[in-house]
Amino acid sequence: DPASLVILTDRDVAVGKTLVELDLRARTGAIVLAICGSDGASAVPTGRERLAVGDRLALAGTLDARRAAAAMLRSGDAPAT
């Protein structure tokens, strides 16, 4: 499912921000299970990591929540669910 994995690009508003700053879980209901950096390193997120171009975020939650989170990571806006 494409909504389960988001790969950040230089066009995404989430780049340079933390999950705490984005408030992703509260705004969308989705949870980021893991962040895999472009260097191949994986981490269970604490919420304080700065997101970077090439980071791969593994999302969990309902399909609507994952889609909302993906949209928010891209544009900064979470669609109404």
Short mmCIF file of C-alpha atoms in Angstrom, two decimals:
data_model
loop_
_atom_site.label_atom_id
_atom_site.label_comp_id
_atom_site.label_asym_id
_atom_site.label_seq_id
_atom_site.Cartn_x
_atom_site.Cartn_y
_atom_site.Cartn_z
CA ASP A 1 0.00 0.00 0.00
CA PRO A 2 1.60 3.31 -1.09
CA ALA A 3 0.13 5.11 1.94
CA SER A 4 2.25 2.93 4.27
CA LEU A 5 5.61 4.26 3.09
CA VAL A 6 6.52 7.88 2.39
CA ILE A 7 9.87 8.81 0.88
CA LEU A 8 10.61 12.49 1.45
CA THR A 9 11.75 14.69 -1.43
CA ASP A 10 13.10 18.22 -1.52
CA ARG A 11 9.57 19.45 -2.32
CA ASP A 12 8.01 18.09 0.89
CA VAL A 13 7.21 20.54 3.69
CA ALA A 14 8.13 17.96 6.35
CA VAL A 15 11.84 18.17 5.42
CA GLY A 16 13.74 19.93 8.18
CA LYS A 17 10.95 19.48 10.72
CA THR A 18 10.44 16.98 13.52
CA LEU A 19 7.43 14.74 14.10
CA VAL A 20 6.76 16.71 17.29
CA GLU A 21 6.63 19.95 15.29
CA LEU A 22 4.35 18.38 12.70
CA ASP A 23 2.06 16.85 15.38
CA LEU A 24 1.39 14.11 12.84
CA ARG A 25 -0.29 11.58 15.13
CA ALA A 26 -2.70 14.08 16.71
CA ARG A 27 -3.58 15.66 13.36
CA THR A 28 -3.96 12.48 11.29
CA GLY A 29 -4.19 9.48 13.63
CA ALA A 30 -1.25 7.80 11.89
CA ILE A 31 1.87 6.62 13.68
CA VAL A 32 5.41 6.63 12.26
CA LEU A 33 6.81 3.21 13.13
CA ALA A 34 10.30 3.74 11.70
CA ILE A 35 12.44 6.25 9.88
CA CYS A 36 15.02 4.89 7.46
CA GLY A 37 17.54 7.52 6.43
CA SER A 38 19.01 7.88 2.98
CA ASP A 39 22.23 6.42 4.46
CA GLY A 40 20.39 3.17 5.25
CA ALA A 41 20.25 3.74 9.01
CA SER A 42 16.94 2.85 10.64
CA ALA A 43 15.49 4.21 13.84
CA VAL A 44 12.38 4.00 15.93
CA PRO A 45 11.40 7.66 16.00
CA THR A 46 11.47 9.66 19.21
CA GLY A 47 9.76 12.59 17.53
CA ARG A 48 12.84 14.79 17.83
CA GLU A 49 14.68 13.69 14.68
CA ARG A 50 14.88 16.28 11.89
CA LEU A 51 13.40 14.77 8.76
CA ALA A 52 15.60 14.90 5.68
CA VAL A 53 15.37 14.39 1.93
CA GLY A 54 15.47 10.66 1.20
CA ASP A 55 14.09 9.59 4.60
CA ARG A 56 11.61 6.75 4.34
CA LEU A 57 8.82 6.85 6.91
CA ALA A 58 6.88 3.66 7.66
CA LEU A 59 3.32 4.61 8.65
CA ALA A 60 0.70 2.65 10.60
CA GLY A 61 -2.96 3.36 11.18
CA THR A 62 -6.17 3.19 9.22
CA LEU A 63 -5.96 3.73 5.48
CA ASP A 64 -7.53 7.19 5.88
CA ALA A 65 -5.06 8.10 8.64
CA ARG A 66 -2.07 6.95 6.55
CA ARG A 67 -3.30 8.85 3.50
CA ALA A 68 -3.83 11.98 5.61
CA ALA A 69 -0.33 11.65 7.09
CA ALA A 70 1.24 11.21 3.66
CA ALA A 71 -0.58 14.31 2.39
CA MET A 72 0.48 16.29 5.44
CA LEU A 73 4.12 15.27 5.06
CA ARG A 74 3.97 16.42 1.44
CA SER A 75 1.95 19.64 1.65
CA GLY A 76 1.61 20.46 5.32
CA ASP A 77 -2.15 20.04 5.28
CA ALA A 78 -4.01 17.04 6.66
CA PRO A 79 -7.21 16.41 4.71
CA ALA A 80 -10.37 16.05 6.75
CA THR A 81 -11.02 12.43 7.68
#
